Structures are given as C-alpha cells and as structure tokens.
Short mmCIF file of C-alpha atoms and ligand atoms in Angstrom, two decimals:
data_model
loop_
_atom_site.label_atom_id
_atom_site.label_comp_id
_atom_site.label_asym_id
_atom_site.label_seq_id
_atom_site.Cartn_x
_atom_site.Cartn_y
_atom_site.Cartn_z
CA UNK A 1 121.93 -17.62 40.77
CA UNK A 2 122.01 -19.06 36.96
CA UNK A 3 118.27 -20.45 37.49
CA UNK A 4 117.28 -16.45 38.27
CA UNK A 5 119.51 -15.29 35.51
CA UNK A 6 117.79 -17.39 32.89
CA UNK A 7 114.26 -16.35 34.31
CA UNK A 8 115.41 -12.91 33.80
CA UNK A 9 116.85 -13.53 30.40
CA UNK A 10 113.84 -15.00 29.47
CA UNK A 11 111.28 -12.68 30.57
CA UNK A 12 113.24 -9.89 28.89
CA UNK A 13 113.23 -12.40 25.59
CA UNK A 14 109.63 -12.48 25.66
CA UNK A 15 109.35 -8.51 26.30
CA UNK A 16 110.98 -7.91 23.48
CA UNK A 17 109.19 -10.36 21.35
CA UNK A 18 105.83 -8.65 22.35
CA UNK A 19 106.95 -5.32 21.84
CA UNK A 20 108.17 -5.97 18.66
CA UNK A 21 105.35 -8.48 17.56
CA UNK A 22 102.45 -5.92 18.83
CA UNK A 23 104.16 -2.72 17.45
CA UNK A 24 101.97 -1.34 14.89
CA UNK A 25 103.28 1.29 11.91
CA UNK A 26 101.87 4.53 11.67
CA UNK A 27 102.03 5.96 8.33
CA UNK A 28 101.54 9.68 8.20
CA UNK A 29 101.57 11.84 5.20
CA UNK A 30 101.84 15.26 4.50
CA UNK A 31 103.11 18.19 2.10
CA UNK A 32 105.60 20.29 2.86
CA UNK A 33 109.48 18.81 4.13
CA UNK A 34 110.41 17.18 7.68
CA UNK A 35 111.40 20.56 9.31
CA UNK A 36 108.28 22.83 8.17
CA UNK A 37 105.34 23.28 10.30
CA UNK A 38 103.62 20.08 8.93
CA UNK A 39 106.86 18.59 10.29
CA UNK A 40 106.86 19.93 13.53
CA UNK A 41 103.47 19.09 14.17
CA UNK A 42 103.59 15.71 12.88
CA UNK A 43 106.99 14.68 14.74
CA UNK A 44 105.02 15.95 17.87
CA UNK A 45 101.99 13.86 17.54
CA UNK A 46 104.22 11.23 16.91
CA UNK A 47 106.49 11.39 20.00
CA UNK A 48 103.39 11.90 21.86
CA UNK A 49 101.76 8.70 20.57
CA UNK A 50 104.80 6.58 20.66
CA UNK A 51 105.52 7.52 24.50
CA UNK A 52 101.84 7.61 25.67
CA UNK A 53 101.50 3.93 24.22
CA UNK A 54 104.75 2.44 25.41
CA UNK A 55 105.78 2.06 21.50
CA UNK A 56 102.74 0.14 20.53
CA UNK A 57 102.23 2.89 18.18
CA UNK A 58 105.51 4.21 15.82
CA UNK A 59 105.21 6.31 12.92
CA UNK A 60 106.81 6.35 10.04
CA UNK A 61 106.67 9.80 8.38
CA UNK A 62 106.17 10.51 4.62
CA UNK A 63 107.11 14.16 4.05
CA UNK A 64 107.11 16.31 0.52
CA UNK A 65 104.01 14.67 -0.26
CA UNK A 66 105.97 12.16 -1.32
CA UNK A 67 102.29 9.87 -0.90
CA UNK A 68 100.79 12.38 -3.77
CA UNK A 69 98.82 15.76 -3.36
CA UNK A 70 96.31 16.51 -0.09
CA UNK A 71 93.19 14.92 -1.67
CA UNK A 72 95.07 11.65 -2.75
CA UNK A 73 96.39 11.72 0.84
CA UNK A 74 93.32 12.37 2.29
CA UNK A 75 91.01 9.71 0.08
CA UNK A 76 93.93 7.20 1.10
CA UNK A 77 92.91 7.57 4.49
CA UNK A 78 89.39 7.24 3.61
CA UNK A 79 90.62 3.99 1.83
CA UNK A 80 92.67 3.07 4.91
CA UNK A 81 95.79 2.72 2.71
CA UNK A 82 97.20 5.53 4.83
CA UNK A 83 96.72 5.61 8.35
CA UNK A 84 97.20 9.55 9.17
CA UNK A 85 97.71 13.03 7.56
CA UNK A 86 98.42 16.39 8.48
CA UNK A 87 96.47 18.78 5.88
CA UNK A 88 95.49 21.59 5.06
CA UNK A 89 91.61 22.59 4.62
CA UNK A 90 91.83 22.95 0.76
CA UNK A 91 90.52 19.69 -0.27
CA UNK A 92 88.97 19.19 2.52
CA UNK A 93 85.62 20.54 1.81
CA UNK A 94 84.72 18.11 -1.29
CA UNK A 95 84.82 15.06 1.21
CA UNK A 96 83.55 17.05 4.69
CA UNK A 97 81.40 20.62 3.18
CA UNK A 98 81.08 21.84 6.60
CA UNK A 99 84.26 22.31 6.81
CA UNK A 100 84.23 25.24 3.82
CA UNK A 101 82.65 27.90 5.80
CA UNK A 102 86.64 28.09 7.31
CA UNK A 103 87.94 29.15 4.13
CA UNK A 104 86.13 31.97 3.20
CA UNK A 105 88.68 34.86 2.74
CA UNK A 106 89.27 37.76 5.49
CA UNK A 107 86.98 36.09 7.60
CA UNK A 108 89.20 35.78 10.73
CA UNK A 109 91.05 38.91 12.06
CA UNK A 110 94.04 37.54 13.10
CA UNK A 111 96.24 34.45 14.45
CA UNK A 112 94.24 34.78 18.02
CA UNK A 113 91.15 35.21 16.43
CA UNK A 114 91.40 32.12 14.28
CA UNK A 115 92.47 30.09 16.87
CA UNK A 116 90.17 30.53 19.36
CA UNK A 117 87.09 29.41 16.65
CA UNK A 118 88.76 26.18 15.70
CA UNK A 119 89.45 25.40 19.77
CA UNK A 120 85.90 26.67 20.22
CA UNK A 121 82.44 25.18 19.77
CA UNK A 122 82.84 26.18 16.22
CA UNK A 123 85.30 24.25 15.34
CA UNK A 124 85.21 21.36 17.36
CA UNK A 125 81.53 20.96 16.38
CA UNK A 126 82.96 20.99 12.55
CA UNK A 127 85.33 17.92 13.76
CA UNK A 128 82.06 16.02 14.46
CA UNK A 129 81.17 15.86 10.72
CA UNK A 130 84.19 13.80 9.42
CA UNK A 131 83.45 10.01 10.91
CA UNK A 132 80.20 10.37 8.72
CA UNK A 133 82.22 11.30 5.31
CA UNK A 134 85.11 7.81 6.97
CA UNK A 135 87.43 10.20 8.21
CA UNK A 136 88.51 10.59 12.07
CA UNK A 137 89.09 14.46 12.43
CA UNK A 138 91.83 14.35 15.71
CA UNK A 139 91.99 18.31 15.29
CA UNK A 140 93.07 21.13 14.21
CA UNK A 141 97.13 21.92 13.15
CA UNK A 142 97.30 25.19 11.24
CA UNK A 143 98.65 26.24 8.23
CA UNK A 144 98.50 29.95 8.34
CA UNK A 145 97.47 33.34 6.90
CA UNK A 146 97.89 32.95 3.11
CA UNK A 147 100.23 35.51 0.84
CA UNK A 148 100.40 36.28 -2.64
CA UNK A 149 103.74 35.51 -4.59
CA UNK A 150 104.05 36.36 -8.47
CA UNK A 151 106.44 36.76 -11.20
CA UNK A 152 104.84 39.99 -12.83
CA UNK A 153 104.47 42.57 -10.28
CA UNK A 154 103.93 43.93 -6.80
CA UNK A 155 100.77 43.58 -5.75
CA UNK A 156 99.07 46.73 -3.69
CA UNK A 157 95.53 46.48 -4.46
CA UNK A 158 93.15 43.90 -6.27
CA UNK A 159 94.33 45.68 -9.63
CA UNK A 160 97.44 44.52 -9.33
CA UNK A 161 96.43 41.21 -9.11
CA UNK A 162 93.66 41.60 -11.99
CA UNK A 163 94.83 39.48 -15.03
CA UNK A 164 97.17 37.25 -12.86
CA UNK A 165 96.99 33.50 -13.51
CA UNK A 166 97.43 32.06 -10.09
CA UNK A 167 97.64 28.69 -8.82
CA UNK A 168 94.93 27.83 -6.25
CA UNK A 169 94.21 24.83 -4.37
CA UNK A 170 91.11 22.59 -4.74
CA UNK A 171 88.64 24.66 -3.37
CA UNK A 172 86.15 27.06 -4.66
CA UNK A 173 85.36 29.31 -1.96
CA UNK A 174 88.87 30.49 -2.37
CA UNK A 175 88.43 30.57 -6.74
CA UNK A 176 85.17 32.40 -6.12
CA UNK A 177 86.83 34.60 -4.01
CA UNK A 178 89.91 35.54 -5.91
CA UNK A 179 87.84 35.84 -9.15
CA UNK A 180 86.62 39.04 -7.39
CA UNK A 181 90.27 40.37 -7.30
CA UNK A 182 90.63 40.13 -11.09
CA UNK A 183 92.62 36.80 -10.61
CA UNK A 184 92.27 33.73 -13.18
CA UNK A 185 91.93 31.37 -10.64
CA UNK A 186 94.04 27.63 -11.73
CA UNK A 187 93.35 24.92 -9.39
CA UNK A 188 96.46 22.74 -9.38
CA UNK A 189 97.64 19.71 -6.95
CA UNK A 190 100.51 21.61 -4.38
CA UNK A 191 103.14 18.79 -5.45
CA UNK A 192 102.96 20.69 -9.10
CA UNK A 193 103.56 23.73 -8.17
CA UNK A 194 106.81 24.18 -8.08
CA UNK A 195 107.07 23.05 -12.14
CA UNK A 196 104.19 25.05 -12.51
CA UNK A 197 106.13 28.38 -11.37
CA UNK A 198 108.97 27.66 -13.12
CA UNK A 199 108.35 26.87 -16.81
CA UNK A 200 105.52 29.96 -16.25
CA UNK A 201 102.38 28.07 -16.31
CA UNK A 202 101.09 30.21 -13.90
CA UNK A 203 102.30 33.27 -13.24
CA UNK A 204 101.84 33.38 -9.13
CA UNK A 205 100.48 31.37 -6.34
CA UNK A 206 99.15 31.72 -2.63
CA UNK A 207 100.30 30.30 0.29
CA UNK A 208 101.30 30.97 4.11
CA UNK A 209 105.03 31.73 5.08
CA UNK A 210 106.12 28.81 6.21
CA UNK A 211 105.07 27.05 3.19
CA UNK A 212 106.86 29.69 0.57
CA UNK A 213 110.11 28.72 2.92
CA UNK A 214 109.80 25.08 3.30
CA UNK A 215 109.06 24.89 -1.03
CA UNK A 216 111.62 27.38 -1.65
CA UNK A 217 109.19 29.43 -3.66
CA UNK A 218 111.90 32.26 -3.78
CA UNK A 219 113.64 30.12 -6.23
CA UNK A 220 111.12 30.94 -8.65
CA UNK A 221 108.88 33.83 -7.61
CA UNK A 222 110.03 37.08 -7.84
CA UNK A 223 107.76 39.00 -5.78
CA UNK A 224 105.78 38.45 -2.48
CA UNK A 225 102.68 40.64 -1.19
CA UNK A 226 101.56 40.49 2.34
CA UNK A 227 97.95 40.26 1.11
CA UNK A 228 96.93 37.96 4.25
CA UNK A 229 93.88 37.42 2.11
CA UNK A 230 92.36 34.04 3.77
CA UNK A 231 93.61 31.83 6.94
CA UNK A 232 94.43 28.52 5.76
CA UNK A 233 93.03 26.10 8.52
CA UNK A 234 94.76 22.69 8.33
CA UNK A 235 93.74 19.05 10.29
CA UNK A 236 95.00 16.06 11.46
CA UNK A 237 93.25 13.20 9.87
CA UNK A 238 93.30 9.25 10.92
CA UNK A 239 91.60 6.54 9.42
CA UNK A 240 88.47 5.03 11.03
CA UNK A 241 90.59 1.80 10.37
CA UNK A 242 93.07 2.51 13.19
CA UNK A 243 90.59 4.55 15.48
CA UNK A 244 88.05 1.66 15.88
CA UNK A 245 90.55 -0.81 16.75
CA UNK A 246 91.73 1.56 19.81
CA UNK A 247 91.01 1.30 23.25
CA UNK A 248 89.65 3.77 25.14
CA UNK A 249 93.08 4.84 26.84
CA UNK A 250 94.42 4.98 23.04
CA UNK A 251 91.95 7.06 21.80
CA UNK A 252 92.71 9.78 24.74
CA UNK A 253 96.36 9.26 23.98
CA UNK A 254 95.81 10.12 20.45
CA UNK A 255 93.90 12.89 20.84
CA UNK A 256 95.99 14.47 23.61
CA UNK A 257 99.07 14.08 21.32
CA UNK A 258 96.96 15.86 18.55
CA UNK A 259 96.38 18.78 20.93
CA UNK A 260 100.07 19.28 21.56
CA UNK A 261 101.05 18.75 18.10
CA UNK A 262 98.38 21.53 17.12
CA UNK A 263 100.44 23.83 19.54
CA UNK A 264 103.87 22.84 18.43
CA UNK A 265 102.54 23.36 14.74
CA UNK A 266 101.10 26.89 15.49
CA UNK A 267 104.35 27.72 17.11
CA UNK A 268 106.32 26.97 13.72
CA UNK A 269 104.04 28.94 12.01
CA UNK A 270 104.48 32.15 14.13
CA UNK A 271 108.25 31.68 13.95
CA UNK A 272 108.30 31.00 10.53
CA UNK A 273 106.35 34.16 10.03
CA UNK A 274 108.77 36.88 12.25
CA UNK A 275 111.88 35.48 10.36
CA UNK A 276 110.74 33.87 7.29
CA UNK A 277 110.46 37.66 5.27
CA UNK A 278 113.38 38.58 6.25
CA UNK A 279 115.44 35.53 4.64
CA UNK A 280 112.78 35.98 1.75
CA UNK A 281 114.08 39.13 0.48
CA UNK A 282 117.69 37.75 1.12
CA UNK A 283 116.76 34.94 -0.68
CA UNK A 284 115.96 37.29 -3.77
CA UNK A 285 112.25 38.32 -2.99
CA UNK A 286 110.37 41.90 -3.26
CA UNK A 287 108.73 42.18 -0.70
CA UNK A 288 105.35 44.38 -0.38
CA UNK A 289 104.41 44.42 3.34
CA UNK A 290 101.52 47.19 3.20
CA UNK A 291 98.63 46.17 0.73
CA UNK A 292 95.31 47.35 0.54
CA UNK A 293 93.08 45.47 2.47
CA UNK A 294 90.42 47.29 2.39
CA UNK A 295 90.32 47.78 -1.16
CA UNK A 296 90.92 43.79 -0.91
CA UNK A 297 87.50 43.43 1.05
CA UNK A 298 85.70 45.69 -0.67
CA UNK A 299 86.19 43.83 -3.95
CA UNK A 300 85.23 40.58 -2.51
CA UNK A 301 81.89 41.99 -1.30
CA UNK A 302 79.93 39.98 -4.37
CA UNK A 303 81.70 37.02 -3.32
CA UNK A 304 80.24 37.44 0.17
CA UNK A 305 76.64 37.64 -1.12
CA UNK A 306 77.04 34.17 -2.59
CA UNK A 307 78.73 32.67 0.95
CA UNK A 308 76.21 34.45 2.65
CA UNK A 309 73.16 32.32 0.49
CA UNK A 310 75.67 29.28 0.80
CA UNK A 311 76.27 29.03 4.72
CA UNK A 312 74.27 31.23 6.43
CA UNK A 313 74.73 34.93 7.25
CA UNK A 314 74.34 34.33 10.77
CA UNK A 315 76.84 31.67 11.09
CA UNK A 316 79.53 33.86 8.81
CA UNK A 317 78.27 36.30 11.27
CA UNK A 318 78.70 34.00 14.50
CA UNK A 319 82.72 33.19 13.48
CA UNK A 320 82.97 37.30 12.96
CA UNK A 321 82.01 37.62 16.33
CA UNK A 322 84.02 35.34 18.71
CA UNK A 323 86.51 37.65 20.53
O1 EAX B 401 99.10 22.42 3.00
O2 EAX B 401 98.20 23.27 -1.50
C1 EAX B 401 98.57 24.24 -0.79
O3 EAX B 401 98.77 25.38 -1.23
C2 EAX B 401 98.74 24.00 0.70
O4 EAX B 401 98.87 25.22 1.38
C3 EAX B 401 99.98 23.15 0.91
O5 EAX B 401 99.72 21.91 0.34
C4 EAX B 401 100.26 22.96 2.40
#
C-alpha cells in the first residue's frame, strides 16, 4: 500500500513540476478596461487557449492600455516584447496598408453587413498580409460603428461639425475623411484622450459606444451624435515569436479561441450599444439620435474620389456589394 502511495505521490510531484515548468505567460494588451468589449473578447480567447492547451498557455491581461497607445502595443508585438493584442484598425494601416481600405467611412451598411466582409474572402484574405509586415493576424474582434461626442454643440449635419477640433486616431483615411465634414482633424494616442477632453484641447472625439462607456467620456463630453460615420474594425494580433514555436494542434487551438472571442466581443458591442445611450444621457449626455446621413455622405463624396484612385473603385465597389 505505502510503495503505491509514494508512486502516486510522486507522479503527481512530477505533474505538477511539468505543468508549472512548461507553462508559458501570455501577455495581452489592449485599450479600453477589463469589462469592455476588448475585455470580453480577450478573457474569451484566453479561457479558450488556457483550456484547449491543458494550461500550457495562461495569459496575463494588461487592460487601460496600461502597455501604451495601439501602435506602441502593436510595434511591441512586432518586437516580440508583447506576445498578443486586441486592437483596433486605426494604426493598423501604417504597419499592414491593406488593411486601410476597412476604414473608409460609410462604407459598410450595418453590423451584418460588416461582419460578413471581415468573415468573408475579403477579410480573411486581408489577414494574409500581416506575417509579411511580423505580425500574426488571428482575426477579427470588432470595435464598432463610430459616434461623434463634443463639448460645443449637437451635431445634425456636417455643419455642425465644421470648425470642430476633434481627436482622431492614427489614420488618415479617417482625417481625409472628416476634413470633408468641416472637422480639424487632431490625431492623438487614445490613452490621451481623456486629458485631452478635459483641459479642452480638443473640443470632441469619435468613437463606438462601448468605448464612450468603458472611458467614461460622459465625464467630460457634453454632447453625443449618432453620426455612425465609419465602422471601426479591430484584430487580434500575436507575435510571430509565439506562433512559430507552436505546434500544429496549438496553432488550431489559437485560432479557434480567436473565432469565439471575435463572437463574444461582437456580442459586447451590440449590448453595449441597446443600453449604453440610455445610461449616456443619465450619465449627463445630449443625445442626438437622428443625423443627417445623407448630407454626411454627400460631403464626403471628394474624399471618395481620392479612395477610389487609392484602392481601387472596384474593390470599394466589391465590399459595397457583399449582401
Ligand atoms: O480601440 O483610439 C481609439 O479611438 C480606439 O477606438 C480605441 O483605442 C479602442
């Protein structure tokens, strides 16, 4: 009986030992707190990995970009000094430029319409640019349809927002776009924002729902326009550094988990959007839910003309068209 009882002890000693010894860290970045979408989805992929490799694999999670703004996060993973993040497409286009196309404003319909391009050939064939620019694209999260939020007034039409200096992110389709509405475009890193909005650097900013919640922009922006003006794709990036050392079996694991985290993240996103206005405007927020989007799309035409010469009418064209 003791003879079998040491065996046991021992080959439960040794378990351990190997677990523990061949455990590797995940460190995964990204901008927004532990409980916003970016949380959801990234506590997702996590469980996923951690449970489809028998805790080989275990995160550990750095929210409110407490690892710096999306580029840093994103050339740290390029660098390997960061092993994952969860991001939106703003930066993304000065390391991958096939990925800008995405970003062009009122180019997708809706929620449905969006999706079904980045799960489609369109996106996925986009995903298949990053390992030459170091970068291991797992998939696509989501961000969400982007809003305008100011401190001067509502915003109806592309008047309204002539004049405005708003923060944007890193990316110029979206500057060249909003120049067209009037708007003095000021790119700015997303963990300044906040400062930025409330000493009045800028008077107003962009961003989806979930991420006005999560920042607790209603603590410093008076009022919020349902402009819907450009879907704001976002990604799961790895570094090549963990990839290549996968197995096969890893590398499916991975990617399934980034699947289900994309769905979990989309998820957040829609409920963040049928409750998030409400608390908005409790939280202190005017809220203009009918804009002009035509007027909107009509003023961006010359903005078009120059997307059109940069990418290709017929692939603008080509995401217009999937139903
Ligand atoms: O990805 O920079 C931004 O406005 C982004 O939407 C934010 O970092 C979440």
């Amino acid at each position: 009986m003791k003879f079998s009882k040491l065996i046991f002890g021992m080959t439960v000693g040794l378990g351990l030992m190997a677990s523990a010894h061949s455990q590797t860290i995940l460190k995964i970045g990204y901008a927004t707190n532990d409980t916003s979408h970016y949380g959801v989805g990234s506590t997702t992929f996590c469980d996923e990995v951690e449970k489809g490799t028998q805790n080989r694999f275990k995160c550990r999670q750095f929210p409110s970009s407490a690892l710096g703004g999306e580029r840093e996060m994103i050339e740290s993973v390029q660098l390997g000094t960061l092993d994952l993040v969860n991001t939106s497409t703003g930066p993304v286009g000065n390391f991958v430029p096939e990925v800008k196309i995405v970003d062009i404003p009122f180019l997708f319909r809706d929620y449905d319409h969006a999706r079904k391009v980045m799960d489609g050939p369109i996106g996925q064939d986009i995903l298949t640019k990053f390992p030459a620019k170091g970068i291991i694209a797992l998939g696509w999260t989501e961000n969400g349809f982007r809003h305008m939020t100011n401190n001067k007034r509502d915003i109806v039409k592309p008047a309204d927002a002539a004049g405005l200096k708003m923060r944007t992110m890193e990316n110029k389709v979206h500057m060249d776009g909003y120049k067209t509405f009037g708007i003095l475009p000021t790119p700015m890193a997303f963990p300044e924002l906040f400062g930025a909005l409330q000493q009045g650097t800028v008077d107003g900013q962009e961003n989806p729902i979930p991420v006005i919640l999560a920042s607790k922009f209603s603590q410093v922006q008076k009022h919020l326009s349902l402009t819907g003006h450009v879907y704001s794709p976002a990604l799961l990036l790895l570094s090549p550094a963990v990839w290549n050392k996968l197995n096969d079996a890893d590398k499916k694991v991975f990617s399934e988990a980034a699947k289900k985290a994309a769905v979990a993240q989309r998820k957040k996103v829609n409920d963040d959007e049928n409750t998030g206005i409400a608390q908005l405007e409790k939280d202190g927020m005017k809220v203009t839910r009918v804009v002009d989007g035509q007027g909107f799309r009509d003023a961006l035409r010359p903005a078009y003309a120059g997307y059109s010469k940069e990418f290709g009418a017929d692939n603008i064209k080509r995401i217009q068209d999937v139903k």
